[in-house]
PDB file of N, CA and C in Angstrom:
ATOM      1  N   MET A1482     -47.337  17.213 128.336  1.00 72.00           N
ATOM      2  CA  MET A1482     -46.595  18.430 128.586  1.00 72.00           C
ATOM      3  C   MET A1482     -47.593  19.529 128.941  1.00 72.00           C
ATOM      4  N   ALA A1483     -47.309  20.254 129.992  1.00 81.00           N
ATOM      5  CA  ALA A1483     -48.211  21.307 130.455  1.00 81.00           C
ATOM      6  C   ALA A1483     -48.087  22.551 129.582  1.00 81.00           C
ATOM      7  N   ARG A1484     -49.193  23.222 129.441  1.00 79.00           N
ATOM      8  CA  ARG A1484     -49.215  24.470 128.674  1.00 79.00           C
ATOM      9  C   ARG A1484     -48.504  25.556 129.494  1.00 79.00           C
ATOM     10  N   PRO A1485     -47.622  26.355 128.890  1.00 83.00           N
ATOM     11  CA  PRO A1485     -46.940  27.414 129.639  1.00 83.00           C
ATOM     12  C   PRO A1485     -47.919  28.507 130.063  1.00 83.00           C
ATOM     13  N   GLN A1486     -47.620  29.124 131.187  1.00 87.00           N
ATOM     14  CA  GLN A1486     -48.467  30.203 131.689  1.00 87.00           C
ATOM     15  C   GLN A1486     -48.364  31.408 130.762  1.00 87.00           C
ATOM     16  N   PRO A1487     -49.498  32.031 130.415  1.00 86.00           N
ATOM     17  CA  PRO A1487     -49.466  33.192 129.518  1.00 86.00           C
ATOM     18  C   PRO A1487     -48.970  34.442 130.238  1.00 86.00           C
ATOM     19  N   THR A1488     -48.469  35.388 129.457  1.00 91.00           N
ATOM     20  CA  THR A1488     -48.069  36.686 129.992  1.00 91.00           C
ATOM     21  C   THR A1488     -49.289  37.595 129.974  1.00 91.00           C
ATOM     22  N   ILE A1489     -49.672  38.096 131.149  1.00 91.00           N
ATOM     23  CA  ILE A1489     -50.848  38.956 131.264  1.00 91.00           C
ATOM     24  C   ILE A1489     -50.403  40.404 131.073  1.00 91.00           C
ATOM     25  N   LEU A1490     -50.976  41.085 130.065  1.00 92.00           N
ATOM     26  CA  LEU A1490     -50.640  42.479 129.786  1.00 92.00           C
ATOM     27  C   LEU A1490     -51.539  43.436 130.565  1.00 92.00           C
ATOM     28  N   LEU A1491     -52.831  43.146 130.612  1.00 94.00           N
ATOM     29  CA  LEU A1491     -53.814  43.946 131.346  1.00 94.00           C
ATOM     30  C   LEU A1491     -54.794  43.019 132.032  1.00 94.00           C
ATOM     31  N   ARG A1492     -55.342  43.493 133.154  1.00 93.00           N
ATOM     32  CA  ARG A1492     -56.306  42.694 133.895  1.00 93.00           C
ATOM     33  C   ARG A1492     -57.373  43.622 134.455  1.00 93.00           C
ATOM     34  N   ARG A1493     -58.640  43.210 134.364  1.00 93.00           N
ATOM     35  CA  ARG A1493     -59.737  44.026 134.888  1.00 93.00           C
ATOM     36  C   ARG A1493     -60.755  43.099 135.537  1.00 93.00           C
ATOM     37  N   GLU A1494     -61.056  43.327 136.821  1.00 91.00           N
ATOM     38  CA  GLU A1494     -62.072  42.551 137.518  1.00 91.00           C
ATOM     39  C   GLU A1494     -63.430  43.181 137.249  1.00 91.00           C
ATOM     40  N   ILE A1495     -64.364  42.397 136.728  1.00 90.00           N
ATOM     41  CA  ILE A1495     -65.693  42.891 136.394  1.00 90.00           C
ATOM     42  C   ILE A1495     -66.594  42.839 137.623  1.00 90.00           C
ATOM     43  N   ASP A1496     -66.631  41.720 138.293  1.00 87.00           N
ATOM     44  CA  ASP A1496     -67.367  41.578 139.549  1.00 87.00           C
ATOM     45  C   ASP A1496     -66.672  40.486 140.354  1.00 87.00           C
ATOM     46  N   ASN A1497     -67.345  39.950 141.361  1.00 86.00           N
ATOM     47  CA  ASN A1497     -66.708  38.952 142.226  1.00 86.00           C
ATOM     48  C   ASN A1497     -66.419  37.627 141.524  1.00 86.00           C
ATOM     49  N   THR A1498     -67.047  37.396 140.383  1.00 87.00           N
ATOM     50  CA  THR A1498     -66.878  36.100 139.716  1.00 87.00           C
ATOM     51  C   THR A1498     -66.244  36.187 138.330  1.00 87.00           C
ATOM     52  N   HIS A1499     -66.022  37.387 137.796  1.00 91.00           N
ATOM     53  CA  HIS A1499     -65.500  37.511 136.430  1.00 91.00           C
ATOM     54  C   HIS A1499     -64.307  38.460 136.375  1.00 91.00           C
ATOM     55  N   GLU A1500     -63.346  38.090 135.537  1.00 91.00           N
ATOM     56  CA  GLU A1500     -62.179  38.924 135.300  1.00 91.00           C
ATOM     57  C   GLU A1500     -61.839  38.828 133.818  1.00 91.00           C
ATOM     58  N   ILE A1501     -61.436  39.934 133.228  1.00 92.00           N
ATOM     59  CA  ILE A1501     -60.995  39.950 131.836  1.00 92.00           C
ATOM     60  C   ILE A1501     -59.489  40.163 131.833  1.00 92.00           C
ATOM     61  N   GLN A1502     -58.780  39.331 131.065  1.00 90.00           N
ATOM     62  CA  GLN A1502     -57.331  39.440 130.973  1.00 90.00           C
ATOM     63  C   GLN A1502     -56.930  39.613 129.513  1.00 90.00           C
ATOM     64  N   ILE A1503     -56.030  40.555 129.255  1.00 91.00           N
ATOM     65  CA  ILE A1503     -55.428  40.737 127.936  1.00 91.00           C
ATOM     66  C   ILE A1503     -54.093  40.000 127.980  1.00 91.00           C
ATOM     67  N   LEU A1504     -53.953  38.977 127.122  1.00 89.00           N
ATOM     68  CA  LEU A1504     -52.765  38.132 127.135  1.00 89.00           C
ATOM     69  C   LEU A1504     -51.885  38.417 125.928  1.00 89.00           C
ATOM     70  N   LYS A1505     -50.589  38.269 126.127  1.00 88.00           N
ATOM     71  CA  LYS A1505     -49.636  38.447 125.036  1.00 88.00           C
ATOM     72  C   LYS A1505     -49.744  37.259 124.084  1.00 88.00           C
ATOM     73  N   ALA A1506     -49.839  37.532 122.792  1.00 86.00           N
ATOM     74  CA  ALA A1506     -49.886  36.476 121.778  1.00 86.00           C
ATOM     75  C   ALA A1506     -48.506  36.359 121.142  1.00 86.00           C
ATOM     76  N   GLU A1507     -47.984  35.154 121.118  1.00 86.00           N
ATOM     77  CA  GLU A1507     -46.670  34.922 120.516  1.00 86.00           C
ATOM     78  C   GLU A1507     -46.752  34.991 118.996  1.00 86.00           C
ATOM     79  N   LYS A1508     -47.835  34.443 118.454  1.00 91.00           N
ATOM     80  CA  LYS A1508     -48.025  34.413 117.004  1.00 91.00           C
ATOM     81  C   LYS A1508     -49.481  34.726 116.711  1.00 91.00           C
ATOM     82  N   LEU A1509     -49.760  35.110 115.484  1.00 95.00           N
ATOM     83  CA  LEU A1509     -51.128  35.349 115.056  1.00 95.00           C
ATOM     84  C   LEU A1509     -51.318  34.688 113.698  1.00 95.00           C
ATOM     85  N   TRP A1510     -52.343  33.864 113.596  1.00 96.00           N
ATOM     86  CA  TRP A1510     -52.645  33.123 112.371  1.00 96.00           C
ATOM     87  C   TRP A1510     -53.944  33.639 111.790  1.00 96.00           C
ATOM     88  N   THR A1511     -54.017  33.726 110.472  1.00 96.00           N
ATOM     89  CA  THR A1511     -55.234  34.170 109.814  1.00 96.00           C
ATOM     90  C   THR A1511     -55.545  33.257 108.632  1.00 96.00           C
ATOM     91  N   VAL A1512     -56.806  33.270 108.243  1.00 97.00           N
ATOM     92  CA  VAL A1512     -57.242  32.531 107.059  1.00 97.00           C
ATOM     93  C   VAL A1512     -57.310  33.527 105.912  1.00 97.00           C
ATOM     94  N   VAL A1513     -56.769  33.159 104.764  1.00 97.00           N
ATOM     95  CA  VAL A1513     -56.753  34.044 103.596  1.00 97.00           C
ATOM     96  C   VAL A1513     -57.422  33.337 102.422  1.00 97.00           C
ATOM     97  N   TYR A1514     -57.950  34.141 101.501  1.00 97.00           N
ATOM     98  CA  TYR A1514     -58.544  33.634 100.262  1.00 97.00           C
ATOM     99  C   TYR A1514     -57.725  34.191  99.109  1.00 97.00           C
ATOM    100  N   LYS A1515     -57.064  33.317  98.382  1.00 96.00           N
ATOM    101  CA  LYS A1515     -56.146  33.716  97.307  1.00 96.00           C
ATOM    102  C   LYS A1515     -55.121  34.729  97.821  1.00 96.00           C
ATOM    103  N   ASP A1516     -54.556  34.441  98.980  1.00 94.00           N
ATOM    104  CA  ASP A1516     -53.540  35.258  99.662  1.00 94.00           C
ATOM    105  C   ASP A1516     -54.025  36.650 100.053  1.00 94.00           C
ATOM    106  N   GLN A1517     -55.325  36.857 100.153  1.00 95.00           N
ATOM    107  CA  GLN A1517     -55.890  38.144 100.573  1.00 95.00           C
ATOM    108  C   GLN A1517     -56.748  37.933 101.819  1.00 95.00           C
ATOM    109  N   PRO A1518     -56.644  38.832 102.809  1.00 93.00           N
ATOM    110  CA  PRO A1518     -57.519  38.711 103.984  1.00 93.00           C
ATOM    111  C   PRO A1518     -58.971  38.981 103.595  1.00 93.00           C
ATOM    112  N   PHE A1519     -59.896  38.473 104.374  1.00 95.00           N
ATOM    113  CA  PHE A1519     -61.316  38.646 104.073  1.00 95.00           C
ATOM    114  C   PHE A1519     -62.118  38.649 105.366  1.00 95.00           C
ATOM    115  N   ASN A1520     -63.351  39.122 105.290  1.00 95.00           N
ATOM    116  CA  ASN A1520     -64.304  39.031 106.395  1.00 95.00           C
ATOM    117  C   ASN A1520     -65.243  37.879 106.100  1.00 95.00           C
ATOM    118  N   LEU A1521     -65.662  37.191 107.132  1.00 95.00           N
ATOM    119  CA  LEU A1521     -66.544  36.039 106.985  1.00 95.00           C
ATOM    120  C   LEU A1521     -67.868  36.356 107.671  1.00 95.00           C
ATOM    121  N   ARG A1522     -68.931  36.408 106.887  1.00 94.00           N
ATOM    122  CA  ARG A1522     -70.250  36.744 107.421  1.00 94.00           C
ATOM    123  C   ARG A1522     -71.192  35.567 107.214  1.00 94.00           C
ATOM    124  N   GLN A1523     -71.919  35.231 108.267  1.00 94.00           N
ATOM    125  CA  GLN A1523     -72.937  34.191 108.198  1.00 94.00           C
ATOM    126  C   GLN A1523     -74.294  34.882 108.275  1.00 94.00           C
ATOM    127  N   VAL A1524     -75.181  34.593 107.332  1.00 94.00           N
ATOM    128  CA  VAL A1524     -76.509  35.201 107.296  1.00 94.00           C
ATOM    129  C   VAL A1524     -77.516  34.175 107.794  1.00 94.00           C
ATOM    130  N   LEU A1525     -78.263  34.547 108.837  1.00 92.00           N
ATOM    131  CA  LEU A1525     -79.297  33.683 109.395  1.00 92.00           C
ATOM    132  C   LEU A1525     -80.651  34.286 109.074  1.00 92.00           C
ATOM    133  N   TRP A1526     -81.551  33.469 108.549  1.00 92.00           N
ATOM    134  CA  TRP A1526     -82.890  33.953 108.246  1.00 92.00           C
ATOM    135  C   TRP A1526     -83.831  33.522 109.359  1.00 92.00           C
ATOM    136  N   THR A1527     -84.539  34.492 109.932  1.00 88.00           N
ATOM    137  CA  THR A1527     -85.492  34.223 111.000  1.00 88.00           C
ATOM    138  C   THR A1527     -86.840  34.818 110.617  1.00 88.00           C
ATOM    139  N   VAL A1528     -87.841  34.595 111.456  1.00 90.00           N
ATOM    140  CA  VAL A1528     -89.164  35.172 111.184  1.00 90.00           C
ATOM    141  C   VAL A1528     -89.127  36.690 111.300  1.00 90.00           C
ATOM    142  N   ASN A1529     -88.145  37.222 112.011  1.00 90.00           N
ATOM    143  CA  ASN A1529     -88.009  38.670 112.179  1.00 90.00           C
ATOM    144  C   ASN A1529     -87.135  39.309 111.110  1.00 90.00           C
ATOM    145  N   GLY A1530     -86.599  38.535 110.209  1.00 90.00           N
ATOM    146  CA  GLY A1530     -85.743  39.070 109.151  1.00 90.00           C
ATOM    147  C   GLY A1530     -84.367  38.432 109.172  1.00 90.00           C
ATOM    148  N   GLU A1531     -83.420  39.109 108.530  1.00 91.00           N
ATOM    149  CA  GLU A1531     -82.054  38.622 108.406  1.00 91.00           C
ATOM    150  C   GLU A1531     -81.214  39.033 109.605  1.00 91.00           C
ATOM    151  N   VAL A1532     -80.361  38.128 110.043  1.00 91.00           N
ATOM    152  CA  VAL A1532     -79.405  38.423 111.107  1.00 91.00           C
ATOM    153  C   VAL A1532     -78.021  38.101 110.562  1.00 91.00           C
ATOM    154  N   ASN A1533     -77.119  39.077 110.600  1.00 91.00           N
ATOM    155  CA  ASN A1533     -75.747  38.880 110.133  1.00 91.00           C
ATOM    156  C   ASN A1533     -74.845  38.602 111.323  1.00 91.00           C
ATOM    157  N   LYS A1534     -74.048  37.544 111.226  1.00 93.00           N
ATOM    158  CA  LYS A1534     -73.061  37.219 112.250  1.00 93.00           C
ATOM    159  C   LYS A1534     -71.694  37.187 111.577  1.00 93.00           C
ATOM    160  N   TYR A1535     -70.780  37.982 112.078  1.00 94.00           N
ATOM    161  CA  TYR A1535     -69.420  37.991 111.543  1.00 94.00           C
ATOM    162  C   TYR A1535     -68.570  37.033 112.370  1.00 94.00           C
ATOM    163  N   GLN A1536     -67.858  36.161 111.678  1.00 94.00           N
ATOM    164  CA  GLN A1536     -67.048  35.163 112.351  1.00 94.00           C
ATOM    165  C   GLN A1536     -65.571  35.537 112.291  1.00 94.00           C
ATOM    166  N   ARG A1537     -64.817  34.984 113.214  1.00 95.00           N
ATOM    167  CA  ARG A1537     -63.382  35.261 113.288  1.00 95.00           C
ATOM    168  C   ARG A1537     -62.636  34.621 112.126  1.00 95.00           C
ATOM    169  N   THR A1538     -61.597  35.310 111.676  1.00 95.00           N
ATOM    170  CA  THR A1538     -60.688  34.722 110.692  1.00 95.00           C
ATOM    171  C   THR A1538     -59.236  34.827 111.158  1.00 95.00           C
ATOM    172  N   ALA A1539     -58.997  35.364 112.352  1.00 95.00           N
ATOM    173  CA  ALA A1539     -57.648  35.456 112.923  1.00 95.00           C
ATOM    174  C   ALA A1539     -57.656  34.773 114.287  1.00 95.00           C
ATOM    175  N   PHE A1540     -56.589  34.026 114.561  1.00 95.00           N
ATOM    176  CA  PHE A1540     -56.534  33.209 115.767  1.00 95.00           C
ATOM    177  C   PHE A1540     -55.125  33.255 116.364  1.00 95.00           C
ATOM    178  N   PRO A1541     -54.989  33.110 117.699  1.00 91.00           N
ATOM    179  CA  PRO A1541     -53.661  33.110 118.317  1.00 91.00           C
ATOM    180  C   PRO A1541     -52.917  31.777 118.181  1.00 91.00           C
ATOM    181  N   THR A1542     -53.602  30.728 117.749  1.00 91.00           N
ATOM    182  CA  THR A1542     -52.947  29.437 117.528  1.00 91.00           C
ATOM    183  C   THR A1542     -53.249  28.938 116.112  1.00 91.00           C
ATOM    184  N   GLU A1543     -52.418  28.041 115.635  1.00 94.00           N
ATOM    185  CA  GLU A1543     -52.516  27.602 114.239  1.00 94.00           C
ATOM    186  C   GLU A1543     -53.703  26.678 113.969  1.00 94.00           C
ATOM    187  N   ALA A1544     -54.029  25.797 114.896  1.00 95.00           N
ATOM    188  CA  ALA A1544     -55.040  24.762 114.642  1.00 95.00           C
ATOM    189  C   ALA A1544     -56.408  25.314 114.236  1.00 95.00           C
ATOM    190  N   PRO A1545     -56.983  26.308 114.933  1.00 96.00           N
ATOM    191  CA  PRO A1545     -58.290  26.811 114.497  1.00 96.00           C
ATOM    192  C   PRO A1545     -58.249  27.457 113.110  1.00 96.00           C
ATOM    193  N   ALA A1546     -57.157  28.127 112.780  1.00 96.00           N
ATOM    194  CA  ALA A1546     -57.030  28.747 111.456  1.00 96.00           C
ATOM    195  C   ALA A1546     -56.960  27.674 110.371  1.00 96.00           C
ATOM    196  N   LYS A1547     -56.192  26.619 110.614  1.00 97.00           N
ATOM    197  CA  LYS A1547     -56.096  25.527 109.643  1.00 97.00           C
ATOM    198  C   LYS A1547     -57.437  24.829 109.482  1.00 97.00           C
ATOM    199  N   ASN A1548     -58.136  24.581 110.594  1.00 98.00           N
ATOM    200  CA  ASN A1548     -59.440  23.911 110.528  1.00 98.00           C
ATOM    201  C   ASN A1548     -60.456  24.747 109.761  1.00 98.00           C
ATOM    202  N   LEU A1549     -60.464  26.067 109.980  1.00 97.00           N
ATOM    203  CA  LEU A1549     -61.401  26.933 109.264  1.00 97.00           C
ATOM    204  C   LEU A1549     -61.079  26.950 107.770  1.00 97.00           C
ATOM    205  N   ALA A1550     -59.805  27.049 107.419  1.00 97.00           N
ATOM    206  CA  ALA A1550     -59.423  27.040 106.001  1.00 97.00           C
ATOM    207  C   ALA A1550     -59.838  25.725 105.338  1.00 97.00           C
ATOM    208  N   ASP A1551     -59.618  24.608 106.015  1.00 98.00           N
ATOM    209  CA  ASP A1551     -60.018  23.307 105.467  1.00 98.00           C
ATOM    210  C   ASP A1551     -61.532  23.227 105.288  1.00 98.00           C
ATOM    211  N   ARG A1552     -62.279  23.712 106.275  1.00 97.00           N
ATOM    212  CA  ARG A1552     -63.741  23.681 106.204  1.00 97.00           C
ATOM    213  C   ARG A1552     -64.258  24.546 105.053  1.00 97.00           C
ATOM    214  N   LEU A1553     -63.696  25.746 104.886  1.00 97.00           N
ATOM    215  CA  LEU A1553     -64.131  26.624 103.795  1.00 97.00           C
ATOM    216  C   LEU A1553     -63.798  26.023 102.432  1.00 97.00           C
ATOM    217  N   ASN A1554     -62.650  25.366 102.326  1.00 97.00           N
ATOM    218  CA  ASN A1554     -62.297  24.695 101.067  1.00 97.00           C
ATOM    219  C   ASN A1554     -63.297  23.591 100.726  1.00 97.00           C
ATOM    220  N   ARG A1555     -63.742  22.837 101.741  1.00 97.00           N
ATOM    221  CA  ARG A1555     -64.746  21.794 101.491  1.00 97.00           C
ATOM    222  C   ARG A1555     -66.083  22.407 101.094  1.00 97.00           C
ATOM    223  N   TRP A1556     -66.517  23.439 101.804  1.00 96.00           N
ATOM    224  CA  TRP A1556     -67.827  24.049 101.546  1.00 96.00           C
ATOM    225  C   TRP A1556     -67.904  24.686 100.159  1.00 96.00           C
ATOM    226  N   PHE A1557     -66.813  25.321  99.718  1.00 96.00           N
ATOM    227  CA  PHE A1557     -66.829  26.045  98.444  1.00 96.00           C
ATOM    228  C   PHE A1557     -66.169  25.258  97.306  1.00 96.00           C
ATOM    229  N   PHE A1558     -65.813  23.991  97.536  1.00 97.00           N
ATOM    230  CA  PHE A1558     -65.230  23.115  96.511  1.00 97.00           C
ATOM    231  C   PHE A1558     -64.035  23.778  95.824  1.00 97.00           C
ATOM    232  N   THR A1559     -63.083  24.243  96.632  1.00 96.00           N
ATOM    233  CA  THR A1559     -61.904  24.925  96.112  1.00 96.00           C
ATOM    234  C   THR A1559     -60.708  24.582  96.989  1.00 96.00           C
ATOM    235  N   SER A1560     -59.561  25.070  96.623  1.00 97.00           N
ATOM    236  CA  SER A1560     -58.371  24.962  97.474  1.00 97.00           C
ATOM    237  C   SER A1560     -57.730  26.340  97.630  1.00 97.00           C
ATOM    238  N   ASP A1561     -58.524  27.398  97.437  1.00 97.00           N
ATOM    239  CA  ASP A1561     -58.013  28.769  97.487  1.00 97.00           C
ATOM    240  C   ASP A1561     -57.888  29.325  98.902  1.00 97.00           C
ATOM    241  N   PHE A1562     -58.506  28.682  99.891  1.00 97.00           N
ATOM    242  CA  PHE A1562     -58.391  29.140 101.274  1.00 97.00           C
ATOM    243  C   PHE A1562     -57.162  28.508 101.905  1.00 97.00           C
ATOM    244  N   ALA A1563     -56.410  29.303 102.641  1.00 97.00           N
ATOM    245  CA  ALA A1563     -55.209  28.806 103.315  1.00 97.00           C
ATOM    246  C   ALA A1563     -55.060  29.543 104.641  1.00 97.00           C
ATOM    247  N   HIS A1564     -54.212  29.020 105.503  1.00 97.00           N
ATOM    248  CA  HIS A1564     -53.913  29.725 106.751  1.00 97.00           C
ATOM    249  C   HIS A1564     -52.473  30.213 106.686  1.00 97.00           C
ATOM    250  N   LYS A1565     -52.249  31.387 107.299  1.00 96.00           N
ATOM    251  CA  LYS A1565     -50.955  32.061 107.210  1.00 96.00           C
ATOM    252  C   LYS A1565     -50.594  32.677 108.553  1.00 96.00           C
ATOM    253  N   GLN A1566     -49.328  32.633 108.882  1.00 95.00           N
ATOM    254  CA  GLN A1566     -48.866  33.326 110.080  1.00 95.00           C
ATOM    255  C   GLN A1566     -48.607  34.780 109.707  1.00 95.00           C
ATOM    256  N   ILE A1567     -49.198  35.714 110.446  1.00 92.00           N
ATOM    257  CA  ILE A1567     -49.026  37.130 110.116  1.00 92.00           C
ATOM    258  C   ILE A1567     -48.231  37.879 111.176  1.00 92.00           C
ATOM    259  N   MET A1568     -47.877  37.209 112.254  1.00 82.00           N
ATOM    260  CA  MET A1568     -47.125  37.878 113.313  1.00 82.00           C
ATOM    261  C   MET A1568     -46.211  36.890 113.989  1.00 82.00           C
TER     262      MET A1568
END
C-alpha cells in the first residue's frame, strides 16, 4: 500500500537543490517517563571536553516513539518509559 501524500503547510526553496517543507502531522507521539515528559541528553566526552547532544522524544509516527521507549527501558532496567499519543 502506498503512503498517502502529505499536506504541505509551508514551503521554502533554499537553493537549486534544496527545499524545506512544513508538513501537517495527523498525530504526535512522545516518550514519557512515569507519565511525565522529559528531555533526553547524551553526553559525549572528547579531548576538547564535554559535548551535550539533545535527542528527540516526540515523533509524528508511533514506531520511533515505541522503539525509543523500549530501548530506554532496556538501558535503565525498568518499565517506566512508555510512548503516548499527545495529539
